[in-house]
Amino acid sequence: MTSMTTQQELFQFLEDRFACAQACTECARACALRASLMDPDGTEEQELVRRKGIMCAEVCDATCRVLAEQNRLDEDGIRVQLEWCRSVCLECAQVFERQPGGEEGAKACRDCAQACTDFIATLA
């Protein structure tokens, strides 16, 4: 029975890891798109949206790369990366929500934050 539980835990770990990487990819895409729509010489709020979107895209991309590394299973390092990603995604979602048309980007950020939370729970 122990080997079955271990096998089930491994499957859950792999499923959550894949779901998190997929959510990170979607979020990075949505954030990059949202940031690209902002005028670089626009208002202070547009600049904030642009900066947060770029940062979130970069953090999500980095998180996806960490999750894709097969031979690096440093659980503490993965956990720190996931917590950073979750935090940045939630900040970005708040900024996107204040903008007209930002709902889709905010949803991608919140979905990614939730996937990170779920994967952190799998690591626990």
PDB file of N, CA and C in Angstrom, residues 71-118:
ATOM      1  N   ASN A  71      16.491  17.736 -13.581  1.00  0.00           N
ATOM      2  CA  ASN A  71      17.524  17.257 -12.664  1.00  0.00           C
ATOM      3  C   ASN A  71      17.738  18.185 -11.472  1.00  0.00           C
ATOM      4  N   ARG A  72      16.965  19.233 -11.373  1.00  0.00           N
ATOM      5  CA  ARG A  72      17.112  20.136 -10.234  1.00  0.00           C
ATOM      6  C   ARG A  72      15.859  20.026  -9.370  1.00  0.00           C
ATOM      7  N   LEU A  73      15.958  19.228  -8.339  1.00  0.00           N
ATOM      8  CA  LEU A  73      14.811  19.011  -7.480  1.00  0.00           C
ATOM      9  C   LEU A  73      15.045  19.608  -6.091  1.00  0.00           C
ATOM     10  N   ASP A  74      15.689  20.760  -6.021  1.00  0.00           N
ATOM     11  CA  ASP A  74      15.902  21.462  -4.768  1.00  0.00           C
ATOM     12  C   ASP A  74      14.559  22.037  -4.326  1.00  0.00           C
ATOM     13  N   GLU A  75      13.907  21.327  -3.407  1.00  0.00           N
ATOM     14  CA  GLU A  75      12.556  21.698  -3.003  1.00  0.00           C
ATOM     15  C   GLU A  75      12.475  23.098  -2.407  1.00  0.00           C
ATOM     16  N   ASP A  76      13.468  23.467  -1.605  1.00  0.00           N
ATOM     17  CA  ASP A  76      13.451  24.804  -1.000  1.00  0.00           C
ATOM     18  C   ASP A  76      13.568  25.887  -2.063  1.00  0.00           C
ATOM     19  N   GLY A  77      14.436  25.676  -3.036  1.00  0.00           N
ATOM     20  CA  GLY A  77      14.595  26.641  -4.124  1.00  0.00           C
ATOM     21  C   GLY A  77      13.331  26.772  -4.959  1.00  0.00           C
ATOM     22  N   ILE A  78      12.682  25.645  -5.220  1.00  0.00           N
ATOM     23  CA  ILE A  78      11.427  25.660  -5.978  1.00  0.00           C
ATOM     24  C   ILE A  78      10.356  26.398  -5.179  1.00  0.00           C
ATOM     25  N   ARG A  79      10.286  26.133  -3.892  1.00  0.00           N
ATOM     26  CA  ARG A  79       9.282  26.773  -3.038  1.00  0.00           C
ATOM     27  C   ARG A  79       9.475  28.305  -3.020  1.00  0.00           C
ATOM     28  N   VAL A  80      10.700  28.752  -2.887  1.00  0.00           N
ATOM     29  CA  VAL A  80      10.981  30.190  -2.887  1.00  0.00           C
ATOM     30  C   VAL A  80      10.560  30.807  -4.221  1.00  0.00           C
ATOM     31  N   GLN A  81      10.890  30.145  -5.322  1.00  0.00           N
ATOM     32  CA  GLN A  81      10.513  30.648  -6.653  1.00  0.00           C
ATOM     33  C   GLN A  81       8.993  30.719  -6.782  1.00  0.00           C
ATOM     34  N   LEU A  82       8.288  29.693  -6.314  1.00  0.00           N
ATOM     35  CA  LEU A  82       6.828  29.670  -6.391  1.00  0.00           C
ATOM     36  C   LEU A  82       6.200  30.773  -5.542  1.00  0.00           C
ATOM     37  N   GLU A  83       6.746  30.991  -4.368  1.00  0.00           N
ATOM     38  CA  GLU A  83       6.209  32.046  -3.505  1.00  0.00           C
ATOM     39  C   GLU A  83       6.441  33.424  -4.115  1.00  0.00           C
ATOM     40  N   TRP A  84       7.606  33.610  -4.723  1.00  0.00           N
ATOM     41  CA  TRP A  84       7.901  34.878  -5.396  1.00  0.00           C
ATOM     42  C   TRP A  84       6.937  35.090  -6.560  1.00  0.00           C
ATOM     43  N   CYS A  85       6.749  34.052  -7.342  1.00  0.00           N
ATOM     44  CA  CYS A  85       5.850  34.129  -8.491  1.00  0.00           C
ATOM     45  C   CYS A  85       4.427  34.445  -8.032  1.00  0.00           C
ATOM     46  N   ARG A  86       3.964  33.758  -7.017  1.00  0.00           N
ATOM     47  CA  ARG A  86       2.613  33.990  -6.493  1.00  0.00           C
ATOM     48  C   ARG A  86       2.448  35.445  -6.049  1.00  0.00           C
ATOM     49  N   SER A  87       3.414  35.952  -5.339  1.00  0.00           N
ATOM     50  CA  SER A  87       3.354  37.322  -4.837  1.00  0.00           C
ATOM     51  C   SER A  87       3.324  38.349  -5.969  1.00  0.00           C
ATOM     52  N   VAL A  88       4.202  38.174  -6.947  1.00  0.00           N
ATOM     53  CA  VAL A  88       4.266  39.100  -8.084  1.00  0.00           C
ATOM     54  C   VAL A  88       2.969  39.026  -8.897  1.00  0.00           C
ATOM     55  N   CYS A  89       2.442  37.823  -9.089  1.00  0.00           N
ATOM     56  CA  CYS A  89       1.194  37.659  -9.845  1.00  0.00           C
ATOM     57  C   CYS A  89       0.034  38.367  -9.160  1.00  0.00           C
ATOM     58  N   LEU A  90      -0.056  38.257  -7.850  1.00  0.00           N
ATOM     59  CA  LEU A  90      -1.154  38.907  -7.132  1.00  0.00           C
ATOM     60  C   LEU A  90      -1.039  40.427  -7.202  1.00  0.00           C
ATOM     61  N   GLU A  91       0.184  40.946  -7.088  1.00  0.00           N
ATOM     62  CA  GLU A  91       0.398  42.395  -7.236  1.00  0.00           C
ATOM     63  C   GLU A  91      -0.008  42.851  -8.629  1.00  0.00           C
ATOM     64  N   CYS A  92       0.402  42.114  -9.616  1.00  0.00           N
ATOM     65  CA  CYS A  92       0.111  42.460 -11.002  1.00  0.00           C
ATOM     66  C   CYS A  92      -1.399  42.410 -11.263  1.00  0.00           C
ATOM     67  N   ALA A  93      -2.069  41.407 -10.722  1.00  0.00           N
ATOM     68  CA  ALA A  93      -3.519  41.289 -10.900  1.00  0.00           C
ATOM     69  C   ALA A  93      -4.230  42.522 -10.348  1.00  0.00           C
ATOM     70  N   GLN A  94      -3.790  43.015  -9.210  1.00  0.00           N
ATOM     71  CA  GLN A  94      -4.407  44.199  -8.612  1.00  0.00           C
ATOM     72  C   GLN A  94      -4.244  45.418  -9.505  1.00  0.00           C
ATOM     73  N   VAL A  95      -3.076  45.561 -10.104  1.00  0.00           N
ATOM     74  CA  VAL A  95      -2.818  46.700 -10.993  1.00  0.00           C
ATOM     75  C   VAL A  95      -3.636  46.568 -12.281  1.00  0.00           C
ATOM     76  N   PHE A  96      -3.678  45.366 -12.845  1.00  0.00           N
ATOM     77  CA  PHE A  96      -4.426  45.145 -14.088  1.00  0.00           C
ATOM     78  C   PHE A  96      -5.925  45.397 -13.895  1.00  0.00           C
ATOM     79  N   GLU A  97      -6.457  45.002 -12.735  1.00  0.00           N
ATOM     80  CA  GLU A  97      -7.893  45.158 -12.471  1.00  0.00           C
ATOM     81  C   GLU A  97      -8.351  46.611 -12.524  1.00  0.00           C
ATOM     82  N   ARG A  98      -7.462  47.513 -12.232  1.00  0.00           N
ATOM     83  CA  ARG A  98      -7.825  48.940 -12.207  1.00  0.00           C
ATOM     84  C   ARG A  98      -7.901  49.545 -13.609  1.00  0.00           C
ATOM     85  N   GLN A  99      -7.467  48.800 -14.611  1.00  0.00           N
ATOM     86  CA  GLN A  99      -7.429  49.292 -15.980  1.00  0.00           C
ATOM     87  C   GLN A  99      -8.596  48.758 -16.797  1.00  0.00           C
ATOM     88  N   PRO A 100      -9.174  49.610 -17.647  1.00  0.00           N
ATOM     89  CA  PRO A 100     -10.211  49.104 -18.559  1.00  0.00           C
ATOM     90  C   PRO A 100      -9.612  48.013 -19.451  1.00  0.00           C
ATOM     91  N   GLY A 101     -10.304  46.893 -19.539  1.00  0.00           N
ATOM     92  CA  GLY A 101      -9.830  45.785 -20.369  1.00  0.00           C
ATOM     93  C   GLY A 101      -8.779  44.924 -19.709  1.00  0.00           C
ATOM     94  N   GLY A 102      -8.470  45.184 -18.455  1.00  0.00           N
ATOM     95  CA  GLY A 102      -7.419  44.427 -17.778  1.00  0.00           C
ATOM     96  C   GLY A 102      -7.884  43.158 -17.095  1.00  0.00           C
ATOM     97  N   GLU A 103      -9.172  42.853 -17.204  1.00  0.00           N
ATOM     98  CA  GLU A 103      -9.738  41.708 -16.487  1.00  0.00           C
ATOM     99  C   GLU A 103      -9.102  40.377 -16.907  1.00  0.00           C
ATOM    100  N   GLU A 104      -8.884  40.201 -18.195  1.00  0.00           N
ATOM    101  CA  GLU A 104      -8.320  38.937 -18.679  1.00  0.00           C
ATOM    102  C   GLU A 104      -6.900  38.724 -18.152  1.00  0.00           C
ATOM    103  N   GLY A 105      -6.098  39.777 -18.187  1.00  0.00           N
ATOM    104  CA  GLY A 105      -4.739  39.687 -17.653  1.00  0.00           C
ATOM    105  C   GLY A 105      -4.753  39.425 -16.155  1.00  0.00           C
ATOM    106  N   ALA A 106      -5.662  40.097 -15.442  1.00  0.00           N
ATOM    107  CA  ALA A 106      -5.773  39.895 -13.995  1.00  0.00           C
ATOM    108  C   ALA A 106      -6.167  38.454 -13.685  1.00  0.00           C
ATOM    109  N   LYS A 107      -7.066  37.890 -14.478  1.00  0.00           N
ATOM    110  CA  LYS A 107      -7.493  36.503 -14.271  1.00  0.00           C
ATOM    111  C   LYS A 107      -6.322  35.541 -14.500  1.00  0.00           C
ATOM    112  N   ALA A 108      -5.541  35.770 -15.541  1.00  0.00           N
ATOM    113  CA  ALA A 108      -4.373  34.912 -15.801  1.00  0.00           C
ATOM    114  C   ALA A 108      -3.396  34.980 -14.627  1.00  0.00           C
ATOM    115  N   CYS A 109      -3.218  36.178 -14.071  1.00  0.00           N
ATOM    116  CA  CYS A 109      -2.322  36.341 -12.919  1.00  0.00           C
ATOM    117  C   CYS A 109      -2.863  35.600 -11.697  1.00  0.00           C
ATOM    118  N   ARG A 110      -4.154  35.736 -11.442  1.00  0.00           N
ATOM    119  CA  ARG A 110      -4.763  35.064 -10.281  1.00  0.00           C
ATOM    120  C   ARG A 110      -4.745  33.539 -10.461  1.00  0.00           C
ATOM    121  N   ASP A 111      -4.976  33.070 -11.670  1.00  0.00           N
ATOM    122  CA  ASP A 111      -4.913  31.629 -11.943  1.00  0.00           C
ATOM    123  C   ASP A 111      -3.505  31.094 -11.698  1.00  0.00           C
ATOM    124  N   CYS A 112      -2.509  31.868 -12.108  1.00  0.00           N
ATOM    125  CA  CYS A 112      -1.117  31.465 -11.908  1.00  0.00           C
ATOM    126  C   CYS A 112      -0.783  31.448 -10.412  1.00  0.00           C
ATOM    127  N   ALA A 113      -1.218  32.476  -9.698  1.00  0.00           N
ATOM    128  CA  ALA A 113      -0.980  32.524  -8.252  1.00  0.00           C
ATOM    129  C   ALA A 113      -1.604  31.312  -7.566  1.00  0.00           C
ATOM    130  N   GLN A 114      -2.800  30.927  -8.006  1.00  0.00           N
ATOM    131  CA  GLN A 114      -3.470  29.764  -7.420  1.00  0.00           C
ATOM    132  C   GLN A 114      -2.725  28.476  -7.757  1.00  0.00           C
ATOM    133  N   ALA A 115      -2.241  28.356  -8.983  1.00  0.00           N
ATOM    134  CA  ALA A 115      -1.476  27.166  -9.373  1.00  0.00           C
ATOM    135  C   ALA A 115      -0.191  27.066  -8.548  1.00  0.00           C
ATOM    136  N   CYS A 116       0.450  28.203  -8.296  1.00  0.00           N
ATOM    137  CA  CYS A 116       1.653  28.209  -7.447  1.00  0.00           C
ATOM    138  C   CYS A 116       1.301  27.770  -6.030  1.00  0.00           C
ATOM    139  N   THR A 117       0.187  28.283  -5.508  1.00  0.00           N
ATOM    140  CA  THR A 117      -0.271  27.906  -4.166  1.00  0.00           C
ATOM    141  C   THR A 117      -0.536  26.404  -4.099  1.00  0.00           C
ATOM    142  N   ASP A 118      -1.198  25.871  -5.108  1.00  0.00           N
ATOM    143  CA  ASP A 118      -1.499  24.442  -5.151  1.00  0.00           C
ATOM    144  C   ASP A 118      -0.225  23.608  -5.186  1.00  0.00           C
TER     145      ASP A 118
END
